[in-house]
mmCIF file of C-alpha atoms in Angstrom:
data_model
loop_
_atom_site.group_PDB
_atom_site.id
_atom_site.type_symbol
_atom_site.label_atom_id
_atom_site.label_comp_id
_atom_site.label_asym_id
_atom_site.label_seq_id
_atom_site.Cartn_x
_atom_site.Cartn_y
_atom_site.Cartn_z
ATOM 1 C CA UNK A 1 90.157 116.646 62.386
ATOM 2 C CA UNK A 2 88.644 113.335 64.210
ATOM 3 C CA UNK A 3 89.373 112.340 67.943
ATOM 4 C CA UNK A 4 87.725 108.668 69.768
ATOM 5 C CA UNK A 5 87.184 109.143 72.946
ATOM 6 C CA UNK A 6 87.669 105.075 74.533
ATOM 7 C CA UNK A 7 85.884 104.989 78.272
ATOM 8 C CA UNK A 8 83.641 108.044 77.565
ATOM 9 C CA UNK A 9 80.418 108.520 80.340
ATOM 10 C CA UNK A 10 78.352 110.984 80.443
ATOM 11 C CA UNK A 11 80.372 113.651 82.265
ATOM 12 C CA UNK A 12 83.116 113.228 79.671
ATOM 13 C CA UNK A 13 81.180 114.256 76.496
ATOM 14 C CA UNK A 14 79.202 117.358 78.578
ATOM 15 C CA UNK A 15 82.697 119.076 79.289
ATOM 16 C CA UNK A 16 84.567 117.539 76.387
ATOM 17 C CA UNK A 17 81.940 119.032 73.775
ATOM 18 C CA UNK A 18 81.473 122.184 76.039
ATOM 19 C CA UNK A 19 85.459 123.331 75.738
ATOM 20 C CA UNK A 20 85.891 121.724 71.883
ATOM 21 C CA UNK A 21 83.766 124.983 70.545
ATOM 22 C CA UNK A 22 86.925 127.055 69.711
ATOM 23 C CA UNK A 23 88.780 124.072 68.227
ATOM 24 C CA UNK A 24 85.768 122.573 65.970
ATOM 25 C CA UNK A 25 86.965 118.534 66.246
ATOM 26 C CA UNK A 26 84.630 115.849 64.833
ATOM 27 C CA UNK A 27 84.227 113.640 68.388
ATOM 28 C CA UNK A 28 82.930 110.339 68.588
ATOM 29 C CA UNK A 29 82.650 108.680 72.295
ATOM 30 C CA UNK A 30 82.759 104.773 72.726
ATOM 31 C CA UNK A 31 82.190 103.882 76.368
ATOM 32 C CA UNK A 32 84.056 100.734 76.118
ATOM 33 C CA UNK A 33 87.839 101.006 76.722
ATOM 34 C CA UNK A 34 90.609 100.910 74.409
ATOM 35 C CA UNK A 35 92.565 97.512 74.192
ATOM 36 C CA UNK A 36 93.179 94.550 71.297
ATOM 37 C CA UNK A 37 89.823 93.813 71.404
ATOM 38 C CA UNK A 38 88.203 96.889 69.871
ATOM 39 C CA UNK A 39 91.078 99.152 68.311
ATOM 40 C CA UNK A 40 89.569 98.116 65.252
ATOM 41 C CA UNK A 41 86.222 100.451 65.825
ATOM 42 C CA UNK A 42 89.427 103.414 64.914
ATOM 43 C CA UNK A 43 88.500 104.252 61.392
ATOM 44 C CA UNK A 44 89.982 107.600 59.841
ATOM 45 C CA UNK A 45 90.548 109.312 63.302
ATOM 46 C CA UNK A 46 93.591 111.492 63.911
ATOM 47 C CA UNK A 47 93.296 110.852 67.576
ATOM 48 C CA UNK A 48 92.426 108.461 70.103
ATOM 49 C CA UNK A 49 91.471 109.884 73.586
ATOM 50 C CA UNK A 50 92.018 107.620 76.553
ATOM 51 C CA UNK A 51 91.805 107.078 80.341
ATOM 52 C CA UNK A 52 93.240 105.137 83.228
ATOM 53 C CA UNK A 53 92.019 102.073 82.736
ATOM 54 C CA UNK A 54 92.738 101.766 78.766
ATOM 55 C CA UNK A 55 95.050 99.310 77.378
ATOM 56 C CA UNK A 56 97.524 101.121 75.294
ATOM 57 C CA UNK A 57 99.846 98.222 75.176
ATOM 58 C CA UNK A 58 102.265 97.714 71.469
ATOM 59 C CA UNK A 59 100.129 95.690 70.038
ATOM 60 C CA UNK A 60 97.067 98.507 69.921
ATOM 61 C CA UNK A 61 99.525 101.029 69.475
ATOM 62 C CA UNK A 62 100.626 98.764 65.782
ATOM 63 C CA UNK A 63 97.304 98.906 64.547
ATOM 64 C CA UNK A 64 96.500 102.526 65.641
ATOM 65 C CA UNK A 65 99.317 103.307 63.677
ATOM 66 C CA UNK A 66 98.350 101.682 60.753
ATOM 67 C CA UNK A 67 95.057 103.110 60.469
ATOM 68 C CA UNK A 68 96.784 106.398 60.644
ATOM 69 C CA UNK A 69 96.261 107.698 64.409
ATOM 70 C CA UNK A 70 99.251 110.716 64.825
ATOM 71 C CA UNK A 71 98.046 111.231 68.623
ATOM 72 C CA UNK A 72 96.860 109.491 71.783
ATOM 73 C CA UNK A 73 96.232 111.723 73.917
ATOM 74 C CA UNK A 74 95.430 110.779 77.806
ATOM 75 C CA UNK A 75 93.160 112.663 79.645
ATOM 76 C CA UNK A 76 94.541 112.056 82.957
ATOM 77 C CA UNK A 77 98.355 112.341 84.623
ATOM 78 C CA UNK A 78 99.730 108.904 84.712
ATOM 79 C CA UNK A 79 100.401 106.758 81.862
ATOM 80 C CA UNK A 80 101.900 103.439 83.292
ATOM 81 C CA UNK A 81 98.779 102.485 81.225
ATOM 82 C CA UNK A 82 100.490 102.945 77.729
ATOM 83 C CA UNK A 83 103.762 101.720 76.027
ATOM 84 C CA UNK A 84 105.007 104.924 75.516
ATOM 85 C CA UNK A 85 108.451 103.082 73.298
ATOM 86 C CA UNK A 86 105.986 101.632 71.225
ATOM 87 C CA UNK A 87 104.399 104.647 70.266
ATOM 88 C CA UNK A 88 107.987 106.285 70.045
ATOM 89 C CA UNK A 89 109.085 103.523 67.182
ATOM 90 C CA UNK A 90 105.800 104.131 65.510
ATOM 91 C CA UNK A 91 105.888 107.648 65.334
ATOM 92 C CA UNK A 92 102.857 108.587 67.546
ATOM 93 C CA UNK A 93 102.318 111.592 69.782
ATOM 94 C CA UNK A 94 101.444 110.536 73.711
ATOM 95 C CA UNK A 95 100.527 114.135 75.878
ATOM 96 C CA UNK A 96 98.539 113.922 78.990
ATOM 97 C CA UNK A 97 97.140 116.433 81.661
ATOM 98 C CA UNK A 98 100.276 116.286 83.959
ATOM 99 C CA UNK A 99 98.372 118.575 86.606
ATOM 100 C CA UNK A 100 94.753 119.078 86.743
ATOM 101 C CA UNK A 101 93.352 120.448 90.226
ATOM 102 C CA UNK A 102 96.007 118.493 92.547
ATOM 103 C CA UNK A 103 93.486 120.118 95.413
ATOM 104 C CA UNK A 104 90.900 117.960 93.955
ATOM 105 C CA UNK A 105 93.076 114.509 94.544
ATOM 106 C CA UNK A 106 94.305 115.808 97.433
ATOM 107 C CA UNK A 107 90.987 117.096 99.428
ATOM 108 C CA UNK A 108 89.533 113.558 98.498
ATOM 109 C CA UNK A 109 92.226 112.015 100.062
ATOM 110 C CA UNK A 110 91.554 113.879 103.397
ATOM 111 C CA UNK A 111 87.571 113.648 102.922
ATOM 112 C CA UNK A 112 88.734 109.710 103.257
ATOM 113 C CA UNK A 113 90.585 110.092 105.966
ATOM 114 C CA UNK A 114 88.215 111.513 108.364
ATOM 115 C CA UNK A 115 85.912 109.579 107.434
ATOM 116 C CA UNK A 116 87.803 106.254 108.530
ATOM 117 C CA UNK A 117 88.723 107.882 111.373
ATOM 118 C CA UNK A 118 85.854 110.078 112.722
ATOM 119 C CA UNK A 119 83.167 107.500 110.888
ATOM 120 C CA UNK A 120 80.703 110.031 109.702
ATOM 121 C CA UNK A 121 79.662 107.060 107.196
ATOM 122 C CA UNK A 122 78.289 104.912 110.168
ATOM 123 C CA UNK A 123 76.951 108.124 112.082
ATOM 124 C CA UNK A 124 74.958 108.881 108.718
ATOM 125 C CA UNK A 125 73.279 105.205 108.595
ATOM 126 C CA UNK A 126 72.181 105.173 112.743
ATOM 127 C CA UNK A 127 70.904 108.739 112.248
ATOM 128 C CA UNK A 128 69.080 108.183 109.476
ATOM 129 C CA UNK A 129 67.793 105.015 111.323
ATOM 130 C CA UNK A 130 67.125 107.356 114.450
ATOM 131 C CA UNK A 131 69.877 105.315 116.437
ATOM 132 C CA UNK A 132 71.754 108.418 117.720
ATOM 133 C CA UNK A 133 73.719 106.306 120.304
ATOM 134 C CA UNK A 134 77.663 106.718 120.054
ATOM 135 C CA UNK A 135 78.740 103.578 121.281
ATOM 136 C CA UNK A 136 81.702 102.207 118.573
ATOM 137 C CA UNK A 137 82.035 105.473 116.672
ATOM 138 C CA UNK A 138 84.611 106.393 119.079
ATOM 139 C CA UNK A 139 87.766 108.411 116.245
ATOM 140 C CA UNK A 140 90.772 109.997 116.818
ATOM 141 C CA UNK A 141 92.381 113.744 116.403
ATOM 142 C CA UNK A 142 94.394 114.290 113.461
ATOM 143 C CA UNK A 143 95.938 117.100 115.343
ATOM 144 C CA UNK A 144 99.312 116.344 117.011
ATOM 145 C CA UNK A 145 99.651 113.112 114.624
ATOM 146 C CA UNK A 146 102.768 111.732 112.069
ATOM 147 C CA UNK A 147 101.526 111.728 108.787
ATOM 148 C CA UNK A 148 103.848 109.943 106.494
ATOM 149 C CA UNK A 149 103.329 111.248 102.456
ATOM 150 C CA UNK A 150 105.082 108.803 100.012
ATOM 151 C CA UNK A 151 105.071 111.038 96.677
ATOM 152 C CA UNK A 152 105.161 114.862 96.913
ATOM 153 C CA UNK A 153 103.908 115.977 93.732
ATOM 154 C CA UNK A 154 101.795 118.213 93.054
ATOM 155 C CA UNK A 155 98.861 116.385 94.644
ATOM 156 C CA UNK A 156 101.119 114.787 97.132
ATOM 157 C CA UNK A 157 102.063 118.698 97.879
ATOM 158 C CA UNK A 158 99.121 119.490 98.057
ATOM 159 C CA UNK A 159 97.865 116.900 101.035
ATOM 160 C CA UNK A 160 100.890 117.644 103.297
ATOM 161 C CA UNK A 161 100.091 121.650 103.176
ATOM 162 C CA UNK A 162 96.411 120.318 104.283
ATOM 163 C CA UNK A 163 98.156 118.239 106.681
ATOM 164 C CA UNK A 164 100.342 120.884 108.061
ATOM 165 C CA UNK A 165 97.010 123.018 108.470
ATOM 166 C CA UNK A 166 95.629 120.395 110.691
ATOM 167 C CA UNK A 167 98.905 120.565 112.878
ATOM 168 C CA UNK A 168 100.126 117.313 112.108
ATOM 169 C CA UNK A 169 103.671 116.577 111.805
ATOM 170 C CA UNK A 170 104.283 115.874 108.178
ATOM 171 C CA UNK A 171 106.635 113.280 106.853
ATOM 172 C CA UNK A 172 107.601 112.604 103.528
ATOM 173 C CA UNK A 173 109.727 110.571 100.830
ATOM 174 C CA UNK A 174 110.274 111.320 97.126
ATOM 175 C CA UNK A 175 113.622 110.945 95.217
ATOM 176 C CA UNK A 176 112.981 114.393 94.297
ATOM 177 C CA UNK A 177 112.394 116.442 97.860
ATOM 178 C CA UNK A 178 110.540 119.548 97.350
ATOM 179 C CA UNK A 179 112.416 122.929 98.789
ATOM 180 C CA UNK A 180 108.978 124.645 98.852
ATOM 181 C CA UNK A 181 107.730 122.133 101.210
ATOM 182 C CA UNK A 182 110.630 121.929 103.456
ATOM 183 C CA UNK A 183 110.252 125.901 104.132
ATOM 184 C CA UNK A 184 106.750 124.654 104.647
ATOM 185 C CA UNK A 185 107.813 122.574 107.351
ATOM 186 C CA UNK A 186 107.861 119.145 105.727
ATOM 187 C CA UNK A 187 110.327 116.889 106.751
ATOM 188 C CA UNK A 188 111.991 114.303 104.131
ATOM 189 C CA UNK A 189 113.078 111.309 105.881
ATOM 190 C CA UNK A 190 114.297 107.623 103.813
ATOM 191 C CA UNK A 191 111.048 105.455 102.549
ATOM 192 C CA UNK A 192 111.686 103.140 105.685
ATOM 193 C CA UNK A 193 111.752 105.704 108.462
ATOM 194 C CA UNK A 194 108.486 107.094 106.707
ATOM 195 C CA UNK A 195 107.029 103.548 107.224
ATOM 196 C CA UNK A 196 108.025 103.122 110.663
ATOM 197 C CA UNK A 197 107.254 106.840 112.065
ATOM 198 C CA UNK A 198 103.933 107.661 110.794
ATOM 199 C CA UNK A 199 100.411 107.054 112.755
ATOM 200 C CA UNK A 200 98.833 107.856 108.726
ATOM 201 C CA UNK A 201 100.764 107.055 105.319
ATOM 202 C CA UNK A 202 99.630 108.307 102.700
ATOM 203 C CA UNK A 203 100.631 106.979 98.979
ATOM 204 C CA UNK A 204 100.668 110.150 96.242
ATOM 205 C CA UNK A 205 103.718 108.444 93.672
ATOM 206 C CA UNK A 206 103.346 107.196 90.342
ATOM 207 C CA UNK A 207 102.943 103.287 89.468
ATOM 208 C CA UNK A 208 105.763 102.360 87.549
ATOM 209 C CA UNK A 209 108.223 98.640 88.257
ATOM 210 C CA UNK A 210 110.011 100.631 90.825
ATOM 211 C CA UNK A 211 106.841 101.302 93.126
ATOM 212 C CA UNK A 212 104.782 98.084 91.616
ATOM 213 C CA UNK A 213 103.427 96.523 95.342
ATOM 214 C CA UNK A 214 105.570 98.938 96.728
ATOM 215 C CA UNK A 215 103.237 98.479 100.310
ATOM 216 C CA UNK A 216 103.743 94.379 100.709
ATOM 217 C CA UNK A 217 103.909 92.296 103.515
ATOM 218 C CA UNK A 218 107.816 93.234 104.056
ATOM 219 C CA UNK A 219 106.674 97.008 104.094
ATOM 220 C CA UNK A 220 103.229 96.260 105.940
ATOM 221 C CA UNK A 221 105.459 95.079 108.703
ATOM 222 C CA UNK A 222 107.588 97.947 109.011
ATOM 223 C CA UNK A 223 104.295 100.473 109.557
ATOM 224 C CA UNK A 224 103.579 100.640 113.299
ATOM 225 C CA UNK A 225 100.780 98.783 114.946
ATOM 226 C CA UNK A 226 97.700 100.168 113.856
ATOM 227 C CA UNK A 227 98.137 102.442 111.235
ATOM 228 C CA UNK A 228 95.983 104.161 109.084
ATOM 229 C CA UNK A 229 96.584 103.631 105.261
ATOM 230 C CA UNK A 230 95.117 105.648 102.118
ATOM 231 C CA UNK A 231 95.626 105.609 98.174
ATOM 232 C CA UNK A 232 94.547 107.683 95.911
ATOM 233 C CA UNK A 233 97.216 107.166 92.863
ATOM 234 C CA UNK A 234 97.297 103.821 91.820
ATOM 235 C CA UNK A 235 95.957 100.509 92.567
ATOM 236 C CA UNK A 236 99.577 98.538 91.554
ATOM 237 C CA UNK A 237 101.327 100.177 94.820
ATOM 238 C CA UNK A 238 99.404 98.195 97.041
ATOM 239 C CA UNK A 239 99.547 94.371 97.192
ATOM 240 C CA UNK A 240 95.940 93.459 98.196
ATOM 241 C CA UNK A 241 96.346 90.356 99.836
ATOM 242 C CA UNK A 242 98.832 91.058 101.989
ATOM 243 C CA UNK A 243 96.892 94.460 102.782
ATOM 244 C CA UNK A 244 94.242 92.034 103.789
ATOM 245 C CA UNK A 245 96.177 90.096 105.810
ATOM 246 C CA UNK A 246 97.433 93.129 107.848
ATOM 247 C CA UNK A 247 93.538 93.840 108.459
ATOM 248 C CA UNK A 248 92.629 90.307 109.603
ATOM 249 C CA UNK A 249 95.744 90.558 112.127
ATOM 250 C CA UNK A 250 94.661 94.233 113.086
ATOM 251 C CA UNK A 251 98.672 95.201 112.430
ATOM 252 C CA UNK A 252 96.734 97.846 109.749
ATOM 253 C CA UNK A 253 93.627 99.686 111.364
ATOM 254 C CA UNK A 254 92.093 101.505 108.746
ATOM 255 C CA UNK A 255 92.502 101.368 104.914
ATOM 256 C CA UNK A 256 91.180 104.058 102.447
ATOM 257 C CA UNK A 257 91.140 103.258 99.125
ATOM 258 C CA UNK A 258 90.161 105.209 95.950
ATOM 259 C CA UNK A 259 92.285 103.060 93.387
ATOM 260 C CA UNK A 260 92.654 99.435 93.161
ATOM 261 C CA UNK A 261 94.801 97.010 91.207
ATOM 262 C CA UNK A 262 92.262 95.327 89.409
ATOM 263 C CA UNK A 263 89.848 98.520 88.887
ATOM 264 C CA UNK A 264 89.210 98.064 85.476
ATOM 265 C CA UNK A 265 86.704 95.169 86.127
ATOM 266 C CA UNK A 266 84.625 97.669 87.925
ATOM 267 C CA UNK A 267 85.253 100.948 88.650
ATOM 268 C CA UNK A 268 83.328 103.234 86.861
ATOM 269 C CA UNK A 269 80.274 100.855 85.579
ATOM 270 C CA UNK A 270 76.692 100.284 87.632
ATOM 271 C CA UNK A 271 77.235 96.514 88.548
ATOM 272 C CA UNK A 272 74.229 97.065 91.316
ATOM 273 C CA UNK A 273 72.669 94.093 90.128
ATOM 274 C CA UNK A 274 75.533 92.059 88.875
ATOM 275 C CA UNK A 275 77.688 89.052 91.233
ATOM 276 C CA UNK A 276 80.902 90.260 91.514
ATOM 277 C CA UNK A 277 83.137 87.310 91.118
ATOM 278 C CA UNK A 278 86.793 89.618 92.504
ATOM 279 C CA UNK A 279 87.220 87.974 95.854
ATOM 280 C CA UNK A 280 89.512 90.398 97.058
ATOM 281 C CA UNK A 281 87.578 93.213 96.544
ATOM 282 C CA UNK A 282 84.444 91.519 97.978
ATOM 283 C CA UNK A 283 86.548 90.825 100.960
ATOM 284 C CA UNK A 284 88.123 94.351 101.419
ATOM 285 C CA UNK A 285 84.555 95.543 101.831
ATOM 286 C CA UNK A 286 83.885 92.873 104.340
ATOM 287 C CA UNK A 287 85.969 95.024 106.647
ATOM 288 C CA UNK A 288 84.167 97.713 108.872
ATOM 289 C CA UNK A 289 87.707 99.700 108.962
ATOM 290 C CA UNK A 290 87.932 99.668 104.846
ATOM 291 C CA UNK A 291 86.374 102.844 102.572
ATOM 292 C CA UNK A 292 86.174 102.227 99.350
ATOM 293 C CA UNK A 293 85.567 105.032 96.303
ATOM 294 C CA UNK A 294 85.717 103.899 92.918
ATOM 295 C CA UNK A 295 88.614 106.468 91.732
ATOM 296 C CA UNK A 296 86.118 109.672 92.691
ATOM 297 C CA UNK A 297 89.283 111.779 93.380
ATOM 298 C CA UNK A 298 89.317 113.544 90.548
ATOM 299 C CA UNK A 299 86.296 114.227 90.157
ATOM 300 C CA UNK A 300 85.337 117.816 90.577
ATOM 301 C CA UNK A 301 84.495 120.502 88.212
ATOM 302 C CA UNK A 302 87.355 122.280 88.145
ATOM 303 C CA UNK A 303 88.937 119.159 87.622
ATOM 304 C CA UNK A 304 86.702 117.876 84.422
ATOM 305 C CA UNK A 305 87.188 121.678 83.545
ATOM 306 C CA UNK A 306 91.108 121.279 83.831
ATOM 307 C CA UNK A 307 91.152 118.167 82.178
ATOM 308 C CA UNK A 308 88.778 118.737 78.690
ATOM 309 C CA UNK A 309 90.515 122.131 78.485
ATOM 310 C CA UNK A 310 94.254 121.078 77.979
ATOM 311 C CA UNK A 311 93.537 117.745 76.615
ATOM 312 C CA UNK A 312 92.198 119.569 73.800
ATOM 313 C CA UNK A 313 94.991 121.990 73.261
ATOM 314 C CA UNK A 314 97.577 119.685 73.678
ATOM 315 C CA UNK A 315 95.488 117.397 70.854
ATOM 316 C CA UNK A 316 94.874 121.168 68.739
ATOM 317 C CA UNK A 317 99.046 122.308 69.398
ATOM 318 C CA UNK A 318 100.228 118.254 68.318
ATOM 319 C CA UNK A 319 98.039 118.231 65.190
ATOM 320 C CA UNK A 320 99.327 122.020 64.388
ATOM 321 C CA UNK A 321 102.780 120.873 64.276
ATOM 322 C CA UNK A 322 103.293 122.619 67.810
ATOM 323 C CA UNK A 323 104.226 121.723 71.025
ATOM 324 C CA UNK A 324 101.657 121.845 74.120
ATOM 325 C CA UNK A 325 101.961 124.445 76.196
ATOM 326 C CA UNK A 326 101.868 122.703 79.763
ATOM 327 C CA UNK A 327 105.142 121.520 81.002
ATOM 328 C CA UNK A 328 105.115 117.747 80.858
ATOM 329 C CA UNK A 329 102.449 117.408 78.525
ATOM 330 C CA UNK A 330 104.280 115.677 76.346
ATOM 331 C CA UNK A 331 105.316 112.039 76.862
ATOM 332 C CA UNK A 332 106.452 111.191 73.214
#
């Protein structure tokens, strides 16, 4: 049996061809990603394998069909990225990793966060420059703070336990609330209160139409003066203008970003000695108060570990005529 792997790197085929020993597939990697423009390149595959940024959209999903493809299989939790009706009224499989190391989203998310706040990034630079003077590297304690989590999945989950560790006061919204978490201590409160209460927000919920720009200039304005702002799940929650318009009026005083809307123009390629012509992006990192990572969050070995592992048995289980064994792995 064939998969093709669409946005492969390096890492990918080390712990992809590391855990495929016990299941024997015939894996080819294309480090291009998967959209209209080279679903052709699928020839006799059983599988495609496929990432964030992929376009699985109806019309790839028609021709992937055609050629045969029974699976597409994403190695990653979200799929806003794939038309998951369209593969329904062609008869394909879609599984994903619903939960891989939610610790490793989650301690990224805090690494971020004192970072902005404490800036050990600037503190590197003058040390390394032997300026060991403190003037503007003045932070702030976490300790003592409102820390508003918007999504308490398992990584969301995972950040407000952190949070509660650093003896913050931990508030959060989900249309699901969490009963674990509340005996934890975490406090559900409406999406607005959230907003208005918390010194940090935090954004851990899926992209979908219902969350689409879900922080916009009406919600920027509800956040108190001077709040500190991170994502780590999808680019689509936050509207980037407007976020840049709260920086320019100072109403937002630090943004952390690992995700952003128009990612797939960049993230994950060497453009070191390319012009960037996204003037947004260019302009968020204009901004001494903005941290950028180019969606690291995941990336950990237990992570990669997590991920090869189960994409491969739900791929193995589909194939096999079973179902996958993680809850949620299957999308279609």
């Amino acid at each position: 049996m064939k998969i093709l792997f669409f946005s492969a790197k390096p890492y990918d085929k080390q712990f992809f061809d590391v855990y495929n020993r016990p299941h024997g597939f015939e894996i080819e990697y294309l480090e291009t990603h998967l959209g209209p423009h080279i679903v052709n390149a699928v020839d006799g595959q059983d599988a495609v394998c496929v990432f964030v940024n992929d376009k699985v959209n109806a019309e790839v999903i028609a021709i992937l069909a055609g050629k045969g493809v029974k699976v597409i299989a994403l190695r990653c939790a979200g799929f806003n990225n794939v038309d998951l009706e369209a593969a329904r009224l062609h008869g394909i499989r879609v599984c994903r990793v619903p939960e891989y190391s939610p610790e490793a989203v989650a301690e990224h998310t805090v690494a971020m966060l004192l970072t902005l706040i404490r800036k050990t990034h600037k503190a590197y630079n003058r040390v390394r420059e032997q300026n060991f003077s403190l003037n503007g590297l003045l932070g702030f304690n976490l300790h003592g703070k409102t820390i508003g989590v918007i999504g308490t999945g398992k990584i969301g989950g995972a950040f407000c336990r952190i949070m509660k560790g650093f003896g913050c006061k931990v508030l959060a919204y989900d249309l699901y609330p969490n009963r674990e978490l509340q005996l934890a201590g975490i406090e559900y409160r409406p999406l607005e209160e959230v907003l208005r209460s918390a010194d940090v927000i935090s954004l851990h919920c899926p992209l979908n139409p219902a969350t689409h720009y879900l922080i916009n200039e009406s919600t920027l304005a509800i956040m108190k003066p001077g709040v500190t702002l991170i994502n780590t799940s999808r680019g689509g929650l936050i509207n980037t203008a407007h976020a840049i318009e709260a920086l320019k009026s100072k109403h937002l005083a630090n943004l952390a970003i690992d995700v952003y809307e128009q990612e797939e123009k960049l993230f994950f390629k060497d453009l070191s000695e390319s012009i960037i012509e996204d003037d947004a992006i260019q302009r968020l990192m204009s901004f001494p108060n903005v941290l950028v990572t180019a969606h690291q969050a995941f990336f950990t070995e237990e992570a990669l570990t997590e991920i090869a592992q189960v994409t491969l048995q739900n791929i193995d289980r589909i194939l096999h005529g079973q179902e996958p064994e993680q809850a949620g792995a299957v999308l279609v």
